[in-house]
Amino acid sequence: MAVYTHLGAEELARLIAEYDVGQLVSAKGIAEGVSNSNWLVETTQGRFILTMYERRIDTGDLPFFLGLLDHLAERDCPVPATIHDRSGGIYRLIDGKAVALIEFLPGVSPNAPTPAQARAVGAALAEVHLAAREFPLDRTDGLAPRNTLAILERCSSALASIDADLPRALEKGREVVAAWPDDLPRSVIHSDLFPDNVLMLGEQVTGMIDFYFACNGSMAYDLAVTHAAWCFDKRGERFDPAIGQALVEGYCDVRPLGDAERAALPLLAQGACLRFVASRAEDWLDTPADALVTRKDPMDFVRRWDFYVENGARVFA
Amino acid sequence: MAVYTHLGAEELARLIAEYDVGQLVSAKGIAEGVSNSNWLVETTQGRFILTMYERRIDTGDLPFFLGLLDHLAERDCPVPATIHDRSGGIYRLIDGKAVALIEFLPGVSPNAPTPAQARAVGAALAEVHLAAREFPLDRTDGLAPRNTLAILERCSSALASIDADLPRALEKGREVVAAWPDDLPRSVIHSDLFPDNVLMLGEQVTGMIDFYFACNGSMAYDLAVTHAAWCFDKRGERFDPAIGQALVEGYCDVRPLGDAERAALPLLAQGACLRFVASRAEDWLDTPADALVTRKDPMDFVRRWDFYVENGARVFA
């Protein structure tokens, strides 16, 4: 959450002039996105989000990410469309860094979602899955369970330094990977649909954002990721069954789950936990304890994982 | 430049409901302000800046700061008015922290100002000085030269660790304080009018913001601070005479300087440099070298100071 690069007013005005969006009126750096700089830009014609891709994102992936936004927005999913420049380009370069101009969508991210909101999010996720099936580009899931297990294996000797109870995630992870189903129905999936990445007005989803983990993958796995992200308190100590039920029901209202998908959900949810345990453990070990960035505790997802092991069959019945 | 506190959507909506500004539509944390958290808030009735006062700002000063905005906005200065809550309050408390809702103003901060922009800024500063003379509240200048010299004295043993050339600022500072004029015409002054704190559209000043150093003080000193802030490159190596001339001329078009003020400008500009050398040196020593915050080099203002010692009489003639 930061603005990593300073963009001067004159530079911004020159950039905006490359798009058919009117004159620059205002630009505020916004504290969103973990690896990009973002500005909320106002012109004489409207408001836009300007994103500068800083780290972690490969420019070669931008046609996938930005093309996906266009594909979904054209199919009436609540996703911001990419604004193309005067020559049709979806991104431009400033000092060697890629920047894209993206539609601004209203709404705020729910902090304490209600079941009605979770139902709407489930339905919106299913709509994205259906609409994305015909998206022509591909992107491999770099954070599939076998990959996230490999991340965790690399951290293994240091895991106990984070929490004495963390090393057992390795054995649990190996079991998840061994049992992982590879034949569930696939589409392009969001893979990171935390409440932060959803904008809502009341009970309506007005925006799904931050598709920078999107990839080809199992649709039911994406639902499981969303379940793990929405149905617990921050520390993963309390599961909210009403939220969980509404999320899955909302999803199934739009795209009913097949029997194999439903049966797999308890395991898929554990795979989701493995992924966030691994990425958080890696970030924790990479971040000095006294850095200004708050480190996210991997144990928050070890607790969710334990919950799914014990209650998954019942919760997803 | 950060958002220090997370405000949930529900908390924001409850806060906004305390004001007669319509329903919450969007809220983005923005990367502005060095010691406050700020959000760009949109409601069904307009856009606003929500500021949460985190550090450094004494709640007891808020009636001065926020009342000053109202006073100046009523007098057509390009300053954001404070939005009062339904019971007339200028700030509210959330979890013990003060928050204020402030008018949103269009415009962007110039990164490479032109002489025409500097002229407009000089004129706007003079308008603020004239309008603020009848503002009824008082606030002492905690960063007057004798106070900033005291800051520098406290850092003295460590100054050489920042730069071998920095300790000589102490002797120079003592000379400035000894010669400081206390009888120049006074008003409420902004005291920190860097380009970052000015919003412009083309050559028009649309907003002067961040009045959190405002205090009673010498108007000519405020012009000198603005001169030091606008007329050099970042490192203080190159002075731009056209910017400096336009700034002072724009000021004098609205409020002609008296003879004593004009004669004092070279010394006042050195006092401005003393102040930023001291505050930057203090911040530098307080900030770990590996912190994510970029430390500002006090030497940038030692170089400006040297320039004013050598050229001040000519520049301000």
XYZ file of C-alpha atoms in Angstrom:
634
model
C 0.000 0.000 0.000
C 2.071 2.856 -1.222
C 2.999 5.148 -4.035
C 6.483 4.103 -5.002
C 7.134 6.595 -7.759
C 6.642 10.335 -7.928
C 4.856 11.442 -11.076
C 4.965 15.192 -11.604
C 1.950 17.185 -12.721
C 3.553 17.963 -16.063
C 4.402 14.292 -16.661
C 0.861 13.286 -15.737
C -0.636 15.884 -18.054
C 1.547 14.647 -20.927
C 0.485 11.073 -20.227
C -3.218 11.928 -20.054
C -2.914 13.778 -23.368
C -2.120 10.412 -24.983
C -5.685 9.295 -24.172
C -8.995 10.677 -25.402
C -10.199 11.508 -21.888
C -10.072 15.314 -21.696
C -7.764 17.522 -19.650
C -6.161 16.668 -16.314
C -8.057 18.233 -13.382
C -6.726 16.373 -10.348
C -4.480 13.450 -9.433
C -4.042 11.906 -6.002
C -1.689 9.064 -5.221
C -3.797 6.393 -3.528
C -2.798 3.819 -0.961
C -3.954 0.729 -2.854
C -2.179 -2.187 -4.427
C 0.740 -3.949 -2.824
C 3.194 -3.844 -5.695
C 1.938 -1.004 -7.883
C 1.644 2.753 -7.588
C -1.872 4.046 -8.153
C -3.374 7.473 -8.701
C -6.992 8.533 -8.720
C -7.035 10.830 -11.734
C -9.803 13.243 -12.635
C -10.109 14.793 -16.062
C -12.667 17.089 -17.628
C -14.403 13.899 -18.843
C -14.379 11.569 -15.859
C -12.389 9.740 -13.239
C -9.832 7.004 -13.750
C -7.310 4.891 -11.887
C -3.773 5.211 -13.206
C -1.630 2.230 -12.300
C 2.143 2.074 -12.583
C 3.484 -1.473 -12.444
C 6.458 -1.468 -10.115
C 7.520 -4.901 -8.970
C 6.398 -8.479 -9.240
C 4.365 -7.852 -12.371
C 5.869 -8.960 -15.659
C 5.008 -6.559 -18.493
C 4.475 -9.641 -20.652
C 1.448 -10.462 -18.481
C -0.248 -7.082 -19.037
C -2.080 -8.116 -22.237
C -3.582 -10.954 -20.178
C -4.519 -8.847 -17.123
C -5.756 -5.770 -18.986
C -7.347 -7.736 -21.823
C -9.223 -9.762 -19.209
C -10.655 -6.567 -17.689
C -11.908 -5.497 -21.118
C -13.296 -8.966 -21.828
C -15.206 -9.074 -18.532
C -16.398 -5.448 -18.661
C -17.812 -6.050 -22.157
C -19.786 -8.950 -20.696
C -21.281 -6.738 -17.976
C -19.182 -8.063 -15.124
C -18.548 -5.312 -12.528
C -14.928 -4.943 -13.546
C -13.145 -1.747 -14.633
C -12.441 -1.559 -18.353
C -8.988 -0.550 -19.569
C -8.833 2.832 -21.283
C -6.911 2.475 -24.542
C -4.631 5.269 -25.707
C -5.122 7.147 -28.954
C -3.228 4.478 -30.876
C -5.180 1.637 -29.236
C -2.464 0.628 -26.774
C -3.510 -0.870 -23.433
C -0.410 0.303 -21.639
C 2.325 2.883 -22.101
C 5.836 3.212 -20.731
C 7.138 6.037 -18.512
C 10.851 5.833 -17.736
C 10.724 2.141 -18.601
C 7.786 1.403 -16.305
C 4.437 0.283 -17.682
C 1.388 2.372 -16.826
C -2.273 1.713 -17.590
C -5.351 3.893 -17.310
C -8.341 2.032 -15.926
C -11.961 2.945 -15.403
C -12.848 4.275 -11.931
C -15.671 2.370 -10.242
C -17.670 3.601 -7.239
C -18.102 1.585 -4.063
C -16.243 0.811 -0.869
C -14.746 -2.458 0.331
C -16.802 -4.046 3.104
C -14.910 -4.402 6.341
C -17.570 -6.472 8.136
C -19.515 -8.106 5.297
C -23.114 -9.185 5.778
C -24.527 -12.468 4.405
C -26.382 -10.481 1.733
C -23.094 -8.959 0.634
C -21.376 -12.367 0.617
C -24.201 -13.757 -1.514
C -23.730 -10.947 -4.036
C -19.988 -11.551 -4.123
C -20.504 -15.286 -4.734
C -22.835 -14.496 -7.619
C -20.410 -11.945 -9.097
C -17.545 -14.445 -8.891
C -19.611 -17.043 -10.749
C -20.454 -14.480 -13.418
C -16.762 -13.757 -13.890
C -16.036 -17.479 -14.209
C -18.727 -17.952 -16.850
C -17.753 -14.853 -18.805
C -14.029 -15.652 -18.673
C -14.333 -19.133 -20.173
C -14.089 -17.747 -23.685
C -11.203 -15.365 -22.892
C -8.579 -16.292 -25.485
C -5.340 -15.717 -23.529
C -3.740 -18.094 -21.049
C -1.729 -17.600 -17.891
C -0.326 -20.417 -15.787
C -1.139 -20.431 -12.088
C 2.222 -19.785 -10.479
C 0.607 -20.146 -7.064
C -0.962 -23.588 -7.579
C -0.535 -25.797 -4.493
C 2.549 -27.611 -5.728
C 4.220 -24.250 -6.321
C 3.228 -22.755 -3.013
C 4.385 -25.924 -1.274
C 7.763 -25.411 -2.948
C 7.850 -21.859 -1.530
C 7.131 -23.252 1.921
C 9.800 -25.939 1.532
C 12.349 -23.224 0.705
C 11.415 -21.408 3.945
C 11.293 -24.603 5.985
C 14.320 -24.092 8.211
C 13.084 -20.638 9.227
C 9.394 -21.402 9.744
C 9.771 -22.117 13.459
C 11.263 -18.642 13.910
C 7.877 -17.197 12.886
C 5.786 -19.516 15.053
C 6.600 -22.790 16.767
C 3.411 -24.244 15.323
C 4.166 -23.279 11.698
C 6.498 -26.110 10.587
C 3.647 -28.632 10.662
C 2.149 -26.777 7.675
C 4.799 -28.521 5.571
C 3.457 -32.005 6.228
C -0.108 -30.816 5.858
C 0.854 -29.131 2.584
C 2.361 -32.315 1.191
C -0.905 -34.119 1.908
C -2.923 -31.419 0.144
C -0.699 -31.531 -2.935
C -0.798 -35.355 -3.051
C -4.597 -35.345 -3.020
C -5.046 -32.323 -5.319
C -7.659 -32.850 -8.084
C -6.510 -31.723 -11.531
C -9.680 -32.416 -13.468
C -12.185 -29.888 -12.120
C -13.885 -27.460 -14.536
C -11.605 -24.538 -15.374
C -11.830 -20.935 -16.451
C -9.829 -17.823 -15.752
C -9.946 -17.265 -11.993
C -9.332 -14.148 -9.862
C -7.372 -16.055 -7.202
C -7.244 -13.226 -4.674
C -10.795 -12.017 -4.075
C -10.393 -10.685 -0.554
C -12.902 -8.036 0.587
C -10.219 -5.404 -0.209
C -10.593 -6.322 -3.855
C -14.361 -5.900 -3.996
C -16.176 -2.569 -4.130
C -19.789 -2.490 -2.993
C -22.611 -0.027 -2.565
C -24.982 -1.517 -0.040
C -25.565 -5.110 -1.156
C -24.523 -4.543 -4.747
C -21.085 -5.433 -6.108
C -19.961 -2.354 -8.029
C -16.392 -3.444 -8.675
C -14.055 -6.420 -8.612
C -10.495 -5.171 -8.843
C -6.834 -6.161 -8.665
C -6.827 -9.094 -11.086
C -3.027 -9.347 -10.905
C -3.117 -12.931 -9.643
C -5.656 -13.980 -12.288
C -4.747 -17.138 -14.182
C -6.231 -20.295 -15.603
C -7.452 -22.534 -12.851
C -10.233 -24.508 -11.257
C -13.323 -22.411 -10.680
C -14.190 -24.243 -7.477
C -10.700 -23.468 -6.167
C -11.369 -19.755 -6.719
C -14.589 -20.101 -4.726
C -12.598 -21.826 -1.969
C -10.045 -18.976 -1.941
C -12.888 -16.490 -1.639
C -14.443 -18.575 1.149
C -11.199 -18.544 3.139
C -10.872 -14.793 2.512
C -14.415 -13.758 3.507
C -15.793 -16.106 6.167
C -13.391 -15.655 9.088
C -12.245 -12.920 11.380
C -8.793 -11.581 10.552
C -6.912 -14.053 12.729
C -8.904 -17.017 11.459
C -10.210 -17.802 14.928
C -13.937 -17.427 14.264
C -15.772 -18.853 11.246
C -19.064 -17.194 10.296
C -21.338 -19.929 8.940
C -23.963 -17.486 7.638
C -21.365 -15.719 5.481
C -20.003 -19.012 4.197
C -23.412 -20.380 3.306
C -24.484 -17.166 1.563
C -21.268 -17.000 -0.448
C -21.616 -20.551 -1.793
C -25.348 -20.186 -2.397
C -24.840 -16.940 -4.261
C -22.237 -18.650 -6.415
C -24.487 -21.653 -7.136
C -27.427 -19.426 -8.038
C -25.413 -18.351 -11.071
C -23.255 -21.401 -11.677
C -24.286 -24.588 -9.845
C -21.319 -26.623 -8.631
C -20.851 -30.134 -10.030
C -20.709 -33.063 -7.593
C -16.945 -33.439 -7.970
C -16.452 -29.722 -7.328
C -18.595 -29.735 -4.229
C -16.884 -32.852 -2.882
C -13.489 -31.241 -3.482
C -14.245 -27.941 -1.695
C -12.858 -28.981 1.730
C -9.536 -29.893 0.112
C -9.553 -26.854 -2.190
C -10.055 -24.605 0.834
C -7.028 -26.227 2.482
C -5.078 -25.532 -0.716
C -6.138 -21.892 -0.480
C -4.813 -21.794 3.101
C -1.541 -23.432 2.025
C -1.074 -20.702 -0.550
C -1.554 -17.814 1.876
C 0.526 -19.515 4.578
C 3.365 -19.894 2.065
C 3.199 -16.383 0.593
C 2.894 -14.789 4.022
C 5.753 -16.857 5.440
C 7.958 -15.850 2.516
C 7.039 -12.161 2.882
C 7.566 -12.361 6.658
C 11.060 -13.713 6.258
C 11.833 -11.130 3.550
C 10.613 -8.171 5.630
C 12.717 -6.724 8.453
C 10.820 -6.729 11.763
C 11.240 -2.960 12.066
C 10.034 -2.125 8.542
C 7.098 0.244 8.251
C 5.090 -2.407 6.388
C 2.949 -4.516 8.699
C 3.804 -8.181 8.206
C 0.822 -10.494 7.838
C 0.913 -13.471 10.147
C 0.888 -16.816 8.287
C -0.727 -18.380 11.373
C -3.985 -16.577 10.474
C -4.288 -19.108 7.640
C -2.938 -22.073 9.589
C -5.963 -21.590 11.877
C -8.338 -21.454 8.895
C -6.636 -24.575 7.531
C -7.184 -26.451 10.802
C -10.811 -25.368 10.669
C -11.252 -26.774 7.166
C -9.559 -30.060 8.068
C -11.947 -30.498 10.945
C -15.148 -28.947 9.577
C -14.755 -28.753 5.802
C -16.976 -31.733 4.998
C -19.774 -30.308 7.136
C -19.420 -26.702 6.034
C -19.464 -27.493 2.323
C -22.063 -30.328 2.511
C 2.974 10.167 2.887
C 0.893 7.298 4.114
C -2.381 6.111 5.530
C -1.610 5.199 9.106
C -5.020 3.997 10.181
C -7.458 1.606 8.558
C -10.994 2.953 8.455
C -13.560 0.338 7.490
C -16.363 1.048 5.057
C -18.963 0.753 7.783
C -17.063 3.132 10.061
C -16.671 5.606 7.205
C -20.368 5.417 6.348
C -21.278 6.080 10.002
C -18.930 9.060 10.086
C -20.261 10.530 6.846
C -23.816 10.181 8.177
C -22.879 12.755 10.841
C -22.543 15.353 8.068
C -25.164 16.703 5.682
C -23.253 15.567 2.600
C -25.294 12.628 1.242
C -24.409 8.940 1.136
C -20.927 7.454 0.915
C -20.072 6.360 -2.652
C -16.323 5.851 -2.586
C -13.323 6.355 -0.310
C -9.672 6.000 -1.250
C -6.795 6.425 1.150
C -4.490 9.007 -0.407
C -0.756 9.376 -0.090
C -0.685 12.985 1.123
C 0.268 14.656 4.352
C 3.284 13.657 6.366
C 1.653 13.178 9.728
C -2.027 12.612 8.927
C -4.074 9.927 7.213
C -6.170 11.239 4.356
C -8.992 9.822 2.268
C -10.555 11.160 -0.877
C -14.224 10.575 -0.121
C -17.042 10.742 -2.633
C -20.668 11.016 -1.593
C -23.871 11.402 -3.554
C -23.397 15.166 -3.092
C -19.740 15.779 -3.833
C -16.135 15.041 -3.035
C -14.279 15.725 0.167
C -10.947 15.137 1.870
C -11.239 13.303 5.165
C -8.221 13.920 7.393
C -7.377 11.931 10.491
C -4.837 13.674 12.725
C -2.265 11.118 13.779
C 0.878 12.596 15.181
C 2.477 15.947 15.766
C -0.833 17.780 15.632
C -2.309 18.900 18.919
C -6.129 18.663 18.912
C -6.123 21.983 20.736
C -4.749 23.561 17.551
C -7.587 22.307 15.346
C -9.925 25.262 15.990
C -7.075 27.466 14.762
C -6.202 25.397 11.666
C -9.753 24.547 10.606
C -11.204 27.899 11.590
C -8.506 29.549 9.484
C -9.576 27.524 6.440
C -13.152 28.702 6.908
C -12.043 32.289 7.455
C -9.939 32.312 4.288
C -12.468 30.411 2.147
C -15.181 32.913 3.121
C -12.871 35.648 1.865
C -12.459 33.944 -1.522
C -8.963 32.676 -0.950
C -8.411 29.372 -2.813
C -8.465 27.358 0.390
C -10.693 24.364 1.200
C -13.487 25.135 3.645
C -14.117 22.830 6.594
C -17.370 20.885 6.407
C -19.168 21.191 9.743
C -21.087 18.232 11.133
C -24.815 18.299 11.802
C -24.242 19.833 15.224
C -21.844 22.463 13.860
C -18.647 20.739 15.009
C -15.475 21.259 12.964
C -13.953 17.945 13.982
C -15.106 14.640 15.416
C -13.334 11.867 17.274
C -12.942 8.251 16.088
C -11.262 5.966 18.605
C -9.797 9.024 20.279
C -8.361 10.467 17.060
C -9.648 13.716 15.613
C -11.012 13.672 12.069
C -12.162 16.553 9.890
C -14.020 16.659 6.591
C -12.659 19.262 4.226
C -13.720 20.528 0.836
C -12.063 18.829 -2.143
C -10.390 21.245 -4.537
C -9.337 20.454 -8.107
C -5.835 21.018 -9.443
C -2.428 19.388 -9.404
C 0.794 20.488 -7.729
C 3.310 21.843 -10.220
C 6.506 19.853 -10.351
C 8.391 22.260 -12.610
C 6.655 25.597 -12.051
C 6.723 28.324 -14.677
C 7.222 32.028 -13.886
C 3.517 32.608 -14.589
C 2.633 29.967 -12.002
C 5.068 31.457 -9.464
C 3.519 34.897 -10.025
C 0.062 33.461 -9.320
C 1.323 31.755 -6.162
C 2.908 34.980 -4.925
C -0.379 36.802 -5.452
C -2.376 34.062 -3.708
C -0.009 34.141 -0.732
C -0.443 37.909 -0.414
C -4.230 37.483 -0.559
C -4.045 34.978 2.293
C -1.907 37.387 4.324
C -4.370 40.236 3.843
C -7.433 38.093 4.525
C -5.894 36.462 7.603
C -5.070 39.721 9.383
C -8.525 39.844 10.954
C -8.559 36.124 11.910
C -9.327 36.199 15.640
C -7.320 33.186 16.886
C -3.603 33.096 17.639
C -0.943 30.438 17.335
C 2.688 30.920 18.276
C 5.327 30.077 15.700
C 7.065 27.064 17.191
C 9.478 27.042 14.266
C 10.665 30.644 14.540
C 14.442 30.915 14.013
C 15.375 30.878 17.680
C 13.384 27.665 18.109
C 14.788 25.952 15.043
C 18.281 26.978 16.132
C 17.574 25.232 19.446
C 16.607 22.078 17.496
C 19.869 22.288 15.592
C 21.840 22.820 18.811
C 20.293 19.656 20.250
C 21.459 17.713 17.163
C 24.864 19.385 17.112
C 27.055 16.461 18.080
C 25.497 14.289 15.360
C 25.378 16.823 12.523
C 28.748 15.784 11.089
C 27.443 12.228 10.750
C 24.937 13.506 8.174
C 27.407 15.647 6.255
C 30.869 16.944 7.135
C 29.774 20.390 5.957
C 26.628 20.541 8.111
C 28.044 21.625 11.507
C 28.863 25.112 10.179
C 25.063 25.690 9.959
C 25.175 26.165 13.745
C 27.372 29.264 13.607
C 25.447 30.613 10.629
C 22.199 29.988 12.510
C 23.388 31.920 15.545
C 24.172 34.893 13.293
C 20.703 34.743 11.730
C 18.981 34.633 15.108
C 21.113 37.506 16.454
C 20.141 39.724 13.520
C 16.482 38.604 13.311
C 13.993 41.509 12.969
C 10.973 41.231 15.268
C 9.078 44.278 14.124
C 7.975 43.441 10.597
C 4.243 43.505 9.700
C 2.501 40.367 10.859
C -0.513 38.256 9.996
C -1.276 34.552 10.052
C 1.248 32.882 7.770
C 1.219 29.503 5.996
C 4.905 28.787 6.782
C 5.216 25.757 4.506
C 4.027 26.717 1.041
C 6.050 24.243 -1.003
C 4.723 23.362 -4.482
C 3.262 20.166 -2.938
C 0.908 22.356 -0.940
C -0.419 24.289 -3.920
C -2.953 22.961 -6.436
C -3.069 24.617 -9.833
C -4.919 24.305 -13.088
C -2.702 25.870 -15.724
C -1.629 29.241 -14.342
C -4.443 29.497 -11.824
C -4.061 28.646 -8.127
C -7.061 26.417 -7.333
C -5.976 25.352 -3.874
C -3.578 26.150 -1.041
C -3.566 23.250 1.377
C -1.881 21.766 4.441
C -2.026 24.766 6.777
C -0.746 22.671 9.700
C 2.291 24.888 10.216
C 0.218 28.077 10.045
C 0.843 30.531 12.867
C 1.207 34.206 13.605
C 4.319 35.575 12.005
C 5.979 38.054 9.730
C 4.377 38.123 6.286
C 7.696 38.837 4.571
C 9.165 35.766 6.278
C 6.379 33.632 4.739
C 7.275 35.063 1.333
C 10.915 34.161 2.008
C 9.944 30.583 2.949
C 7.976 30.330 -0.288
C 10.935 31.756 -2.217
C 13.283 29.110 -0.804
C 10.689 26.420 -1.553
C 9.922 27.380 -5.180
C 12.971 28.950 -6.806
C 15.580 26.177 -6.675
C 16.029 22.663 -7.985
C 15.504 19.988 -5.354
C 19.136 19.912 -4.221
C 19.371 23.678 -4.017
C 22.152 23.780 -6.598
C 20.448 25.919 -9.212
C 18.495 29.109 -8.528
C 15.939 30.160 -11.140
C 15.918 33.977 -11.195
C 12.793 34.191 -13.368
C 10.768 32.165 -10.870
C 12.071 34.213 -7.955
C 11.307 37.519 -9.632
C 7.803 36.432 -10.665
C 7.000 35.161 -7.178
C 7.964 38.433 -5.472
C 6.314 40.569 -8.168
C 3.086 38.555 -7.919
C 3.122 39.059 -4.160
C 3.770 42.822 -4.448
C 0.992 43.228 -7.022
C -1.443 42.370 -4.234
C 0.444 43.552 -1.176
C 3.447 45.833 -1.813
C 6.341 45.153 0.552
C 7.441 47.927 2.881
C 11.070 49.102 2.750
C 11.968 47.311 5.985
C 10.436 44.089 4.686
C 12.268 44.221 1.392
C 15.559 45.020 3.115
C 15.055 42.088 5.470
C 14.299 39.485 2.757
C 17.897 38.220 2.384
C 18.058 37.517 6.105
C 14.498 36.133 6.254
C 15.368 33.704 3.464
C 18.362 32.534 5.486
C 16.020 32.021 8.436
C 13.795 29.892 6.203
C 16.819 27.772 5.291
C 17.812 27.446 8.957
C 14.367 26.110 9.709
C 14.400 23.405 7.023
C 18.005 22.457 7.787
C 17.045 21.965 11.438
C 13.817 20.027 10.860
C 15.440 17.828 8.225
C 18.477 17.157 10.390
C 16.215 16.192 13.284
C 14.099 13.894 11.061
C 17.237 12.396 9.540
C 18.637 11.470 12.922
C 15.251 10.114 14.025
C 14.782 7.926 10.934
C 16.672 4.640 10.536
C 18.732 4.568 7.320
C 16.869 1.443 6.138
C 13.354 2.817 6.774
C 10.986 2.915 3.827
C 10.575 6.676 4.240
C 13.006 8.642 2.115
C 14.996 10.981 4.315
C 15.308 14.556 3.079
C 18.842 15.838 2.968
C 19.375 18.947 5.121
C 22.240 19.930 2.807
C 19.642 20.864 0.139
C 18.871 23.879 2.312
C 22.453 24.558 3.355
C 23.141 25.146 -0.346
C 20.156 27.505 -0.628
C 21.385 29.284 2.510
C 24.849 29.798 1.025
C 23.167 31.165 -2.081
C 21.181 33.712 -0.064
C 24.248 34.797 1.929
C 26.106 35.494 -1.286
C 23.299 36.696 -3.560
C 20.383 37.685 -1.331
C 20.942 41.435 -1.547
C 21.026 41.282 -5.346
C 18.134 38.832 -5.760
C 15.749 40.778 -3.538
C 16.878 44.265 -4.619
